[in-house]
Structures are given as structure tokens and as C-alpha cells.
């Protein structure tokens, strides 16, 4: 029944080989420049900047016709990018900037731009929304040097630089049409290696780029009677919405020596904001959560061991009156729950996601996903998601047969397609919104096709293989027999009903996660690379532990109330943190964001819904699996007559 793995390996091989070009990860090897050698300047999308508030979630292509930025002769050329980088919204293109190593330039004319009045309004609106430009010079993102007001440390903020300035005079946005580019270079150390100019025997100096700073300015550089730009007037430049505009784009380049060696050039980008608060909150939540987990363990251990010794020591003739609580339902706990099909599909998909996240976090922890490989995080997530679909098949098959389901064919199909289709449809719908809003964030057709192929040709077969493998292992044995006639269920207190218990049970895991969640959201929306993977890994472990213990505790109370329908409750309680995630998302939207367009709001809530759904699946399956094994252990330890 189990298919031979050979065709699968061949399939994987033939598929992954041509895709390796799509997974090309640039920026890993240093590049040495001789004096005067030209340095690549690429442009990325325009993204909204998170200053005090974020105004939009839509990004624009640099060469969007509304902006009228200067184009390179022959038109912009697309640069190769990894799948993950495309998915995360990078669209990297060539630019007309000419920068040569060690050659300073002052007020160099890029081009003369003309912006009609309709597009002037478009650009002014984007300036009001705090859009930023993103250049990539020798693989480094353009950044601004900032000083952390708390720690006084100097760091490079790679959030992009302002498209314009709407703060000097409110409601009168000025366009930044001049850029001062500072390139920090490091002269290569010659102690080990020598390089000679061919023929001359002279040693030539080599340089490496170790930092890129861009300070934009607004300057009305077009003066009448001269065809040279003047970058040093104090007059700002305003785009007129009443008439057509003609103006210059200019730039200056300065090369600044730096002690930073090439290998450490990313370090100044990886700045921890408020490290004290970060640590303090993490330790705080670790202590609280550790204490709670300890309490839960103690309560469970003491109560249960007392219960077990009492049950097992009771004289059989008297135990009719003494029996109470969870022991009474020993004939019911393993009764087939409602909708076992959906439950097993959800557990399978949840475990699939857990494996994906865990392996990605471990990769990140060992430093494989440095920000110098743009999009490597998303790429690794995608690869893990594709490969670990075998886990979903395996787990779903074993859960389904343990629950006592018998329609294995429909179960297999649903496990493989149900959630991917739900997730693809939501993302497809959001993508449609992006397409209509003219945003560059819309995923291009080729990428969609690549992902669908990955899913259909690798993920689906692996899931089916996992399913058959799970069927070979069969179901888990249940320690007690299920009685033929269902017991009557006494009314149970309100807080043990599925929805209240899920909401209550979700508080603890969410409480453990929410400090880190704030940082994740800020770097997600602030367009900053997230790299505190150590924190994230710790948080993930703590949350998983908390979810498991709270769910077991709640289900224990449920069983003590002689309510034996625990299967769905355990899933709901485990996934209860999704409710709080959603509430937190609404709070974040109301307090930290001020999204202007309808599309941005739809996007935000679409992503929030997806995150909450994933959270529900992950938490729910942790809760279910932990509870199943706890219950199995519990009922195996009592003597049943
Ligand atoms: C370029 O300009 C910077 C400061 O503006 C100066 O320190 C540096 O020496 C100049 N470099 C060259 C090669 O002229």
C-alpha cells in the first residue's frame, strides 16, 4: 500500500534543480572594488515608514508611472530574487545612479523630470503618508544614521529614507529631489594577500563597501538662466497640483573611510531597540509563566495521585457512592466525538505548521537566515512548509483512526487540500485587492505558479505518502473500553463550555507571547529585518508549554464535571490564544496604525485573520495532542472493574 519512495526522490530532484535559480541567494560573498570601479545601485519598492503611526500597508514599484523617477537608459532591468524575497514584497530593479569607488561627486544631475499635475497630487499624497525609498547599494540597504535616545548608541536604520517632507510646513509637502549618499568603505588589509596590477608590478588598493547612508533633501535646484542644477539653495521644492512641474533630480556621493571589516558590516543594522525593556519583559514573562506551569503541574500531580490512590484503594463493595469525577466517565472518554474528520484534519495541519516553524526557527537560531540573504526567512518557511506536509498526512491518519473514523479516503484528501485551499483563497483575494490598488505588493503570476507547482508536485504527494505511512502504524490503543450506552451528562458550569473555556484558556499562552509579538509586528510593519530569533525561539517554547499545560488542566476540570466530550474542547482551549491575538490585532490597528485607504484596512484584517487561523491550528493541535496523551496516561493508571 505504501508507495515506493524512488519515484518521489526522482520527482523532487527534477523539480528542485530548475528551481535553484529561483532560490538564488545573493550577497553572501564580499566584493572587492578597485578605485573607479562602478558600484551597483539597485532600487526596491517604496514602502510606508513607521514613524509615530503607520498610514498604509501598500507598497509601490519604484518605476510606477505616477512617480516619474529617472530611468536608466534602455529601461530598468529586474534583478534575480529568491521566492521568499518576492513574497515579502521586494521588487529589485536597476537604476541610473552612477557611483564609482572612491570618486566623490557633488550635485550630479540624474535627470530632468516632468510631473503632470494629476501625478503631483498622487506624489503629494504619498509624501503625506510617509512613504520611504529603498536603495540597495552593493547589497546593503540605504539607511539613516540614528542615535538611540535611550542607550545613546549609534545605529543604522534601514527603514528607507523619506520620499518627501511634510513636517517642516504642515499640509505643504515638499519633494526630496536631492540625495546625499555616503558610502562607508573599508580598505582591504594586505597582510595576507597581495594583488598587483598586471604588468606594472604596482600594488593596487582594493576597497569594500561596509555601510550605505542616504540623506534626502528638498531643493529647488532649477534656476532660470542656467542649465546646471544648484543644490545649495535653501529653497525647498514643492510639487504644484495646479500646473505641470519641471525639476531636477540630483545626488552627491562621498566616500567615508571606516574601520568596520566587511564581515561585520551588517552588525550596525541589527540594532535592538530598547534592549532593557526587551529583556525585562521576556524575563518577567518567563518567570510568571514558569511559575504558572509549575503550579499547574503541582495541582495536577497532587490531585490526580490522590484520586488514583483513593480509587485504587477503595473497597469494591463501597465504591458506588465514592466514585465521582473523572473516573465515572472512563467508559465515555474515548467515544467517537462529533466531526472526527474535521478534527483529525485540523490536528494534522496544526502539527505540520509546528514542524515548519520549529525547523525554520532552528535554522534562524544558527544564523543561516541573516538579513544579507534577502527573503531567506520566507524561502526557508516555504521549503519547510512544502516538505513537512508528510507530517500532516501522518498525524491526520493516526488521529483519525484513533478517533475511530473509517472514511480514510476522504480524510486523506481533506488533509491534503482543505487548509491549503482556504489559505490560498484568502491570499488570492488579498492579492486581487493589491492588484486593483496598483500596488507592487501583488505577487506576480510566475511566483504564484511556482508556489502552486511546489504544492501540487511535492507537498501533495508527500502528504499522501505520510498518510499511508500513518495508516501502516495504525491507531493508538485506548486504555479503557467505551460503553455501549452513552452516559447522561450533568449540567456543567458556564466556564467549562467550549467558548468561555477557550477564551479563558487562551489568556495564559497569549500573555506569554505578547511581548515578543509586539516586536514582531513592529519589525513587520516597520520594514525592518527581524533577527531576535533567540527570543522568538524561547517565546515559542514557552507558549507551547503553557498551551499544553493549561489545556490539560481545563480538560481535567471538564472531566471532573462528568462532561466527557473533551476532544473539541481541548482543541478549542489550546487554540484560544487566537481569539486574543485577534483582539490584540484590533487594538494595534486602533492605537498604532492610522490606515488611510480601504485596501490597507482590508489587507490588515485579511492578514490578521490568517495569523489567527494559523495560531488556532497550532495551539489547538498542541492542546489536543497534549490532552490526548495526558488522558491516556490518566485512564491507564486507574483500576476499572
Ligand atoms: C570624499 O568626501 C569626504 C567628505 O565629504 C572626504 O572625507 C573624503 O576624503 C573624500 N574622498 C575623496 C576620495 O576625495
XYZ file of C-alpha atoms and ligand atoms in Angstrom:
655
model
C 0.000 0.000 0.000
C 2.859 2.346 0.852
C 4.315 3.711 -2.411
C 7.993 3.177 -3.053
C 9.985 6.337 -2.345
C 12.072 6.138 -5.512
C 9.733 7.993 -7.933
C 9.307 10.628 -5.250
C 13.020 11.216 -4.949
C 13.308 11.481 -8.723
C 10.407 13.907 -8.803
C 11.935 16.047 -6.052
C 15.235 16.058 -7.853
C 13.860 17.086 -11.225
C 11.748 19.764 -9.597
C 14.203 21.313 -7.210
C 17.072 21.535 -9.704
C 15.464 24.066 -12.050
C 14.089 25.918 -9.035
C 17.507 26.543 -7.535
C 17.830 29.614 -9.725
C 14.646 30.892 -8.113
C 16.229 30.291 -4.702
C 19.369 32.214 -5.637
C 20.690 33.943 -2.579
C 22.937 36.894 -3.456
C 25.066 38.957 -1.137
C 26.998 36.216 0.578
C 30.480 36.766 -0.882
C 32.461 40.002 -0.434
C 33.178 42.073 -3.470
C 36.463 43.955 -3.877
C 36.475 47.176 -5.850
C 39.436 48.935 -7.417
C 39.447 52.713 -7.486
C 36.917 53.971 -10.027
C 35.103 50.665 -10.421
C 31.376 51.150 -10.641
C 29.189 50.070 -7.708
C 25.728 48.638 -8.382
C 22.849 50.754 -7.188
C 19.500 48.971 -7.222
C 16.136 50.366 -6.262
C 13.484 48.497 -4.304
C 9.815 49.285 -3.728
C 8.549 52.396 -1.976
C 7.236 51.382 1.433
C 5.306 53.283 4.103
C 7.522 54.157 7.059
C 6.571 53.521 10.663
C 7.376 56.772 12.412
C 4.788 57.589 15.016
C 1.996 55.868 13.119
C 1.786 53.749 10.030
C -0.508 55.143 7.340
C -0.616 52.417 4.731
C 0.255 48.806 4.021
C 0.604 49.182 0.285
C 3.986 49.289 -1.394
C 4.668 50.795 -4.824
C 7.035 49.813 -7.559
C 9.887 52.325 -7.858
C 9.139 52.792 -11.561
C 5.391 53.153 -11.042
C 4.480 55.642 -13.825
C 2.916 58.033 -11.275
C 6.262 58.813 -9.668
C 8.266 59.762 -12.781
C 11.584 58.754 -11.236
C 14.577 58.826 -13.575
C 15.031 55.608 -15.515
C 18.294 54.028 -16.647
C 18.971 54.210 -20.398
C 17.333 51.203 -22.017
C 14.821 50.849 -19.203
C 15.067 49.237 -15.750
C 16.277 45.630 -15.523
C 14.828 43.173 -12.996
C 17.340 41.607 -10.619
C 17.201 37.930 -9.663
C 15.456 37.382 -6.341
C 14.589 34.418 -4.154
C 10.963 33.278 -3.937
C 10.790 34.430 -0.330
C 12.100 37.852 -1.212
C 9.404 38.258 -3.885
C 6.733 37.050 -1.470
C 7.864 39.585 1.128
C 7.384 42.356 -1.405
C 10.888 43.034 -2.732
C 10.988 44.165 -6.377
C 14.616 44.979 -7.089
C 15.434 46.859 -10.300
C 18.435 48.601 -11.818
C 18.818 52.378 -11.559
C 20.529 55.238 -13.439
C 22.777 56.201 -10.476
C 26.461 56.069 -11.330
C 28.684 55.560 -8.332
C 32.369 54.758 -8.744
C 34.555 53.572 -5.908
C 36.489 56.388 -4.228
C 35.161 59.081 -6.554
C 33.297 61.806 -4.692
C 30.646 63.653 -6.655
C 28.856 66.876 -5.842
C 25.437 67.845 -7.110
C 25.414 65.459 -10.018
C 22.414 65.740 -12.309
C 20.472 62.494 -12.586
C 17.791 63.681 -14.981
C 15.256 66.373 -15.541
C 11.836 65.099 -14.521
C 8.463 66.381 -15.531
C 5.419 65.579 -13.422
C 1.934 66.468 -14.673
C -0.485 67.946 -12.159
C -2.525 64.749 -11.648
C 0.549 62.786 -10.676
C 1.725 65.657 -8.464
C -1.326 65.047 -6.310
C -0.537 61.326 -6.201
C 3.057 62.009 -5.092
C 1.993 64.603 -2.506
C -0.453 62.095 -1.019
C 2.321 59.519 -0.750
C 4.555 62.091 0.976
C 1.792 62.769 3.492
C 1.597 59.031 4.118
C 5.337 58.970 4.958
C 6.491 56.774 2.116
C 10.155 55.922 2.014
C 12.557 54.996 -0.772
C 14.767 51.943 -0.535
C 18.053 51.720 -2.393
C 20.294 48.694 -2.331
C 23.969 49.563 -2.852
C 26.413 46.670 -3.034
C 23.728 44.530 -1.363
C 23.334 46.908 1.589
C 20.057 48.733 2.204
C 20.205 52.512 2.236
C 19.886 53.689 5.791
C 19.945 56.686 8.033
C 22.319 57.022 10.942
C 20.376 57.433 14.150
C 21.127 57.670 17.802
C 19.058 55.596 20.183
C 17.707 58.146 22.655
C 17.775 55.599 25.494
C 21.143 53.907 25.071
C 22.942 56.681 23.122
C 24.148 54.039 20.698
C 24.563 54.935 17.042
C 22.919 52.556 14.623
C 21.837 52.378 11.002
C 18.103 52.434 10.454
C 17.309 50.663 7.201
C 13.691 51.715 7.120
C 14.300 53.639 3.916
C 14.532 57.398 3.508
C 11.744 59.899 3.093
C 10.142 60.487 -0.277
C 9.358 63.989 0.872
C 8.965 66.214 3.861
C 5.557 67.181 5.199
C 6.637 68.223 8.667
C 8.517 71.483 8.153
C 5.346 73.133 6.900
C 2.277 71.050 7.713
C -0.005 70.334 4.763
C 2.586 71.604 2.331
C 4.554 68.507 1.303
C 7.975 69.153 -0.214
C 9.529 66.573 -2.512
C 13.027 65.310 -1.734
C 14.739 65.605 -5.103
C 18.342 65.543 -3.951
C 20.077 62.660 -2.188
C 23.347 62.889 -0.271
C 24.792 59.412 -0.467
C 27.574 58.485 1.955
C 29.381 55.249 1.287
C 31.468 53.849 4.111
C 34.339 51.862 2.712
C 36.955 49.644 4.220
C 40.356 49.359 2.674
C 41.315 45.746 2.300
C 44.040 44.501 4.602
C 47.083 43.425 2.615
C 48.876 41.489 5.292
C 47.829 38.178 3.804
C 47.064 38.653 0.155
C 48.680 40.822 -2.469
C 47.253 41.869 -5.750
C 49.335 43.505 -8.416
C 48.346 45.443 -11.434
C 49.170 43.142 -14.326
C 52.450 44.103 -15.932
C 53.286 47.104 -13.794
C 54.223 45.283 -10.613
C 52.456 48.030 -8.662
C 50.177 47.076 -5.854
C 46.654 48.351 -6.303
C 44.432 49.166 -3.403
C 41.146 47.338 -3.040
C 38.090 48.585 -1.220
C 34.909 47.080 0.151
C 31.580 48.746 0.875
C 30.658 48.402 4.551
C 27.870 50.939 5.034
C 25.433 52.994 2.993
C 23.799 56.162 4.279
C 21.362 58.272 2.298
C 20.095 61.666 3.439
C 17.418 63.102 1.179
C 16.851 66.832 0.819
C 14.383 69.036 -0.929
C 15.957 71.727 -3.062
C 14.603 73.976 -5.777
C 17.668 73.427 -7.899
C 16.357 74.644 -11.241
C 17.386 78.252 -11.626
C 16.435 80.348 -14.602
C 19.241 81.294 -16.935
C 21.353 78.269 -16.071
C 21.177 74.703 -17.259
C 23.165 73.408 -14.304
C 21.370 72.406 -11.091
C 22.136 74.377 -7.964
C 21.889 72.010 -4.975
C 22.827 74.545 -2.333
C 19.910 76.986 -2.239
C 17.772 76.932 0.850
C 14.552 76.904 -1.122
C 12.502 73.754 -0.788
C 10.807 72.321 -3.837
C 7.037 71.909 -3.865
C 5.101 69.975 -6.479
C 2.293 72.077 -7.816
C -1.059 70.369 -8.199
C -2.321 73.210 -10.404
C 0.201 73.047 -13.218
C 2.806 70.762 -14.702
C 6.159 70.551 -12.920
C 9.689 70.521 -14.289
C 12.584 69.918 -11.907
C 15.947 68.181 -11.453
C 16.797 65.015 -9.610
C 20.347 65.333 -8.284
C 22.690 63.447 -5.990
C 26.053 63.756 -4.284
C 28.351 60.915 -3.307
C 31.024 60.912 -0.606
C 33.268 58.054 0.343
C 33.997 57.846 4.051
C 36.670 55.518 5.459
C 35.522 53.052 8.099
C 37.161 50.585 10.494
C 34.331 48.088 10.183
C 35.556 44.974 8.374
C 33.320 43.505 5.693
C 32.308 40.529 7.822
C 30.732 42.798 10.439
C 29.062 45.255 8.104
C 25.558 44.060 8.995
C 26.077 44.437 12.729
C 25.232 48.124 12.877
C 21.943 47.424 11.098
C 20.929 44.846 13.694
C 20.041 47.259 16.401
C 17.885 46.205 19.330
C 15.512 48.960 20.287
C 15.127 49.240 23.996
C 17.131 46.147 24.865
C 16.361 46.600 28.556
C 12.600 46.522 28.089
C 13.021 43.579 25.759
C 14.996 41.586 28.307
C 12.987 42.745 31.268
C 9.670 41.771 29.678
C 10.998 38.463 28.469
C 12.403 37.506 31.852
C 9.263 38.767 33.524
C 7.005 36.652 31.368
C 9.355 33.674 31.648
C 9.207 33.863 35.449
C 5.440 34.270 35.532
C 4.899 31.520 33.024
C 7.389 29.222 34.714
C 5.593 29.766 37.991
C 2.192 29.088 36.393
C 3.385 25.943 34.684
C 4.842 24.762 37.974
C 1.526 25.449 39.748
C -0.444 23.630 37.108
C 1.874 20.640 37.292
C 1.672 20.556 41.088
C -2.106 20.784 41.173
C -2.476 18.111 38.529
C 0.075 15.842 40.126
C -1.277 16.122 43.663
C -4.950 15.884 42.785
C -4.518 13.061 40.395
C -2.207 10.981 42.522
C -4.616 11.428 45.446
C -7.532 10.454 43.222
C -5.747 7.456 41.848
C -4.710 6.115 45.224
C -8.237 6.617 46.529
C -9.846 4.887 43.561
C -7.452 2.020 43.724
C -7.698 1.514 47.487
C -11.476 1.653 47.812
C -13.242 -1.456 48.818
C -15.229 -2.565 45.784
C -18.452 -3.060 47.778
C -18.478 0.592 48.898
C -17.262 2.393 45.847
C -20.688 3.015 44.379
C -21.074 6.137 46.499
C -17.421 7.155 46.445
C -16.962 7.193 42.708
C -17.106 10.674 41.313
C -15.477 12.965 38.853
C -13.334 11.874 36.005
C -13.311 8.185 36.879
C -17.045 7.974 36.243
C -16.598 8.771 32.588
C -13.984 6.100 31.899
C -16.440 4.371 29.617
C -17.068 7.575 27.669
C -13.817 9.468 27.217
C -12.821 7.607 24.088
C -16.264 7.766 22.481
C -16.193 8.991 18.872
C -16.544 12.795 19.012
C -18.637 14.816 16.597
C -16.937 15.548 13.288
C -13.857 13.364 13.788
C -12.969 14.055 10.170
C -12.508 17.812 10.654
C -10.763 17.326 13.993
C -8.126 14.990 12.580
C -7.585 17.232 9.549
C -7.034 20.206 11.856
C -4.676 18.304 14.153
C -2.673 17.077 11.154
C -2.366 20.538 9.643
C -1.533 22.096 13.019
C 1.343 19.671 13.589
C 2.532 20.347 10.051
C 2.741 24.073 10.850
C 4.513 23.414 14.159
C 7.234 21.393 12.411
C 7.595 24.119 9.794
C 8.017 26.871 12.367
C 10.271 24.861 14.653
C 12.722 23.897 11.912
C 12.743 27.441 10.492
C 13.439 28.858 13.952
C 16.290 26.408 14.453
C 17.762 27.442 11.095
C 17.418 31.077 12.134
C 18.921 30.395 15.537
C 22.098 29.086 13.938
C 22.349 32.270 11.906
C 21.572 30.825 8.486
C 18.886 33.408 7.834
C 20.891 36.597 8.097
C 19.306 39.697 6.565
C 22.093 39.773 3.965
C 20.202 36.966 2.223
C 17.100 38.901 1.375
C 13.943 36.859 1.869
C 15.773 33.791 3.153
C 13.373 33.539 6.089
C 10.335 33.342 3.827
C 12.136 30.982 1.463
C 13.030 28.566 4.239
C 9.487 28.780 5.623
C 8.145 27.896 2.191
C 10.526 24.958 1.746
C 9.712 23.640 5.225
C 6.005 24.023 4.582
C 6.355 22.036 1.363
C 8.435 19.244 2.835
C 6.675 18.826 6.180
C 3.300 18.149 4.595
C 4.173 14.486 5.184
C 3.666 15.259 8.897
C 0.115 16.439 8.260
C -0.745 13.216 6.419
C 0.857 11.032 9.059
C -0.665 12.815 12.064
C -4.089 13.127 10.496
C -4.210 9.462 9.578
C -3.226 8.283 13.061
C -5.573 10.735 14.779
C -8.456 9.729 12.551
C -8.042 6.012 13.121
C -7.548 6.561 16.870
C -10.797 8.502 16.972
C -12.444 5.573 15.207
C -13.162 7.162 11.845
C -13.302 4.872 8.833
C -13.626 7.012 5.681
C -9.896 7.228 5.232
C -10.012 8.273 1.594
C -11.977 11.464 2.206
C -9.836 12.096 5.264
C -6.676 11.852 3.209
C -7.983 14.215 0.538
C -9.262 16.750 3.054
C -5.985 16.696 4.999
C -4.094 17.438 1.820
C -6.270 20.149 0.321
C -8.648 21.735 2.850
C -6.418 24.240 4.639
C -4.068 24.964 1.754
C -7.154 25.884 -0.282
C -8.567 28.092 2.488
C -5.214 29.853 2.883
C -4.592 30.169 -0.862
C -8.067 31.655 -1.357
C -7.623 34.277 1.357
C -4.209 35.230 -0.007
C -5.567 35.220 -3.566
C -8.376 37.558 -2.519
C -5.946 39.940 -0.816
C -3.727 39.770 -3.884
C -6.692 40.823 -6.009
C -7.147 43.885 -3.798
C -3.461 44.707 -4.222
C -3.710 44.373 -7.997
C -6.637 46.781 -8.100
C -4.930 49.319 -5.868
C -1.953 49.399 -8.248
C 0.422 48.206 -5.554
C 3.629 46.390 -6.372
C 2.996 44.114 -3.391
C 0.783 41.906 -5.547
C 2.509 38.574 -6.068
C 3.418 38.158 -9.745
C 1.865 35.352 -11.755
C 5.127 33.431 -12.164
C 5.623 33.260 -8.408
C 2.059 32.087 -7.857
C 2.610 29.371 -10.438
C 5.887 28.315 -8.788
C 4.183 28.016 -5.405
C 1.230 26.092 -6.820
C 3.669 23.716 -8.533
C 5.620 23.272 -5.296
C 2.388 22.476 -3.530
C 0.903 20.171 -6.127
C 4.019 18.300 -7.212
C 5.879 17.990 -3.902
C 3.643 18.862 -0.987
C 0.588 16.838 -2.026
C 2.468 13.599 -2.832
C 4.415 13.895 0.440
C 1.192 14.352 2.376
C -0.324 11.273 0.728
C 2.842 9.276 1.423
C 2.725 10.428 5.053
C -0.894 9.359 5.243
C -0.142 5.818 4.059
C 2.796 5.616 6.423
C 0.482 6.653 9.255
C -2.047 4.011 8.234
C 0.695 1.401 8.439
C 1.271 2.394 12.065
C -2.461 2.433 12.758
C -4.288 3.837 15.751
C -3.166 4.357 19.337
C -4.684 1.855 21.732
C -7.137 3.320 24.197
C -6.714 2.120 27.804
C -10.433 1.833 28.611
C -13.341 0.316 26.752
C -16.145 2.555 25.589
C -19.533 1.553 26.994
C -22.329 0.847 24.543
C -24.872 3.268 26.042
C -23.787 6.905 26.400
C -23.980 8.331 29.927
C -26.130 11.269 30.695
C -24.160 14.488 31.067
C -24.990 16.634 34.093
C -25.138 20.404 33.502
C -21.678 21.873 33.853
C -20.629 25.351 34.998
C -20.620 28.070 32.319
C -16.872 28.489 32.259
C -16.392 24.903 31.143
C -18.468 25.332 27.997
C -16.376 25.332 24.832
C -16.346 29.054 24.035
C -15.818 30.515 27.531
C -13.182 27.907 28.318
C -11.361 28.637 25.053
C -11.332 32.376 25.790
C -10.199 31.856 29.391
C -7.641 29.212 28.469
C -6.153 31.411 25.760
C -5.151 34.177 28.170
C -2.053 32.445 29.537
C -0.388 31.406 26.256
C -1.169 34.789 24.770
C 0.236 36.540 27.828
C 3.478 34.642 27.340
C 3.674 35.613 23.681
C 2.553 39.157 23.547
C 5.807 40.958 24.397
C 7.575 39.289 21.509
C 4.503 39.732 19.328
C 4.842 43.479 19.696
C 8.414 43.370 18.418
C 7.490 41.057 15.561
C 4.640 43.330 14.460
C 6.829 46.426 14.694
C 9.532 44.962 12.509
C 6.978 43.504 10.112
C 5.255 46.845 9.607
C 8.344 48.989 10.157
C 10.009 47.247 7.211
C 12.924 46.266 9.428
C 14.618 42.898 9.389
C 13.643 40.800 12.386
C 16.549 38.926 13.840
C 15.885 38.340 17.556
C 15.361 34.674 16.831
C 16.737 33.589 20.187
C 13.921 35.488 21.886
C 11.428 34.134 19.411
C 12.526 30.545 19.917
C 12.299 30.884 23.713
C 8.898 32.511 23.406
C 7.629 29.787 21.086
C 8.728 27.081 23.528
C 7.208 28.870 26.500
C 3.925 29.395 24.659
C 3.776 25.758 23.562
C 4.397 24.589 27.126
C 1.790 26.950 28.542
C -0.761 25.922 25.934
C -0.247 22.243 26.709
C -0.497 22.633 30.492
C -3.488 24.980 30.536
C -5.392 22.751 28.149
C -4.706 19.637 30.208
C -5.780 21.469 33.359
C -9.011 22.734 31.814
C -9.900 19.336 30.381
C -9.280 17.784 33.779
C -11.892 20.145 35.254
C -14.230 19.319 32.400
C -13.914 15.591 33.064
C -14.379 16.138 36.802
C -17.698 17.780 35.939
C -18.585 14.452 34.264
C -18.633 16.120 30.880
C -16.801 13.652 28.654
C -16.892 15.483 25.305
C -13.323 16.718 25.649
C -11.970 16.312 22.104
C -13.206 19.545 20.582
C -12.861 21.367 23.900
C -9.173 20.524 24.078
C -8.657 21.833 20.556
C -10.639 24.998 21.260
C -8.870 25.708 24.573
C -5.457 25.156 23.005
C -6.358 27.442 20.119
C -7.983 30.022 22.407
C -4.977 32.333 22.173
C -6.067 33.007 18.565
C -9.028 34.948 19.973
C -6.679 37.155 21.979
C -4.356 37.532 19.021
C -7.271 38.865 17.017
C -8.312 41.237 19.805
C -4.708 42.413 20.139
C -4.590 42.936 16.371
C -7.655 45.172 16.581
C -6.061 47.133 19.428
C -2.823 47.505 17.446
C -4.797 48.747 14.470
C -6.701 51.276 16.559
C -3.738 52.588 18.521
C -0.584 52.176 16.433
C -1.852 52.382 12.867
C -3.811 55.011 11.071
C -4.536 53.319 7.787
C -5.944 55.774 5.282
C -7.167 53.578 2.450
C -9.819 50.898 2.434
C -7.388 48.499 0.730
C -4.900 48.814 3.585
C -7.601 48.047 6.134
C -8.793 45.013 4.157
C -5.193 43.815 3.864
C -4.550 44.278 7.551
C -7.616 42.346 8.626
C -7.025 39.693 5.985
C -3.545 39.033 7.332
C -4.789 39.226 10.901
C -7.434 36.605 10.098
C -4.796 34.344 8.538
C -2.446 34.717 11.508
C -5.267 33.971 13.910
C -6.279 30.916 11.885
C -2.718 29.594 11.928
C -2.466 30.350 15.636
C -5.728 28.444 16.200
C -4.496 25.389 14.284
C -1.092 25.378 16.009
C -2.387 25.995 19.540
C -5.329 23.666 19.035
C -3.230 20.754 17.918
C -0.764 21.274 20.779
C -3.731 21.281 23.162
C -5.324 18.227 21.611
C -2.177 16.105 21.443
C -1.097 17.019 24.986
C -4.562 16.278 26.341
C -4.894 13.009 24.464
C -1.679 11.626 25.921
C -2.466 13.009 29.383
C -5.889 11.355 29.337
C -4.481 8.125 28.014
C -1.957 8.124 30.848
C -4.613 9.076 33.379
C -7.091 6.335 32.496
C -4.369 3.735 32.112
C -3.431 4.306 35.738
C -6.799 3.528 37.331
C -8.318 0.192 38.027
C -11.505 -0.324 36.109
C -13.797 -3.086 37.213
C 35.122 62.467 -0.186
O 34.477 63.368 0.697
C 34.668 63.112 2.071
C 33.892 64.102 2.895
O 32.953 64.764 2.189
C 36.153 63.201 2.418
O 36.344 62.879 3.779
C 36.922 62.236 1.554
O 38.280 62.342 1.788
C 36.617 62.458 0.060
N 37.208 61.375 -0.668
C 37.874 61.544 -1.804
C 38.401 60.324 -2.467
O 38.018 62.633 -2.289
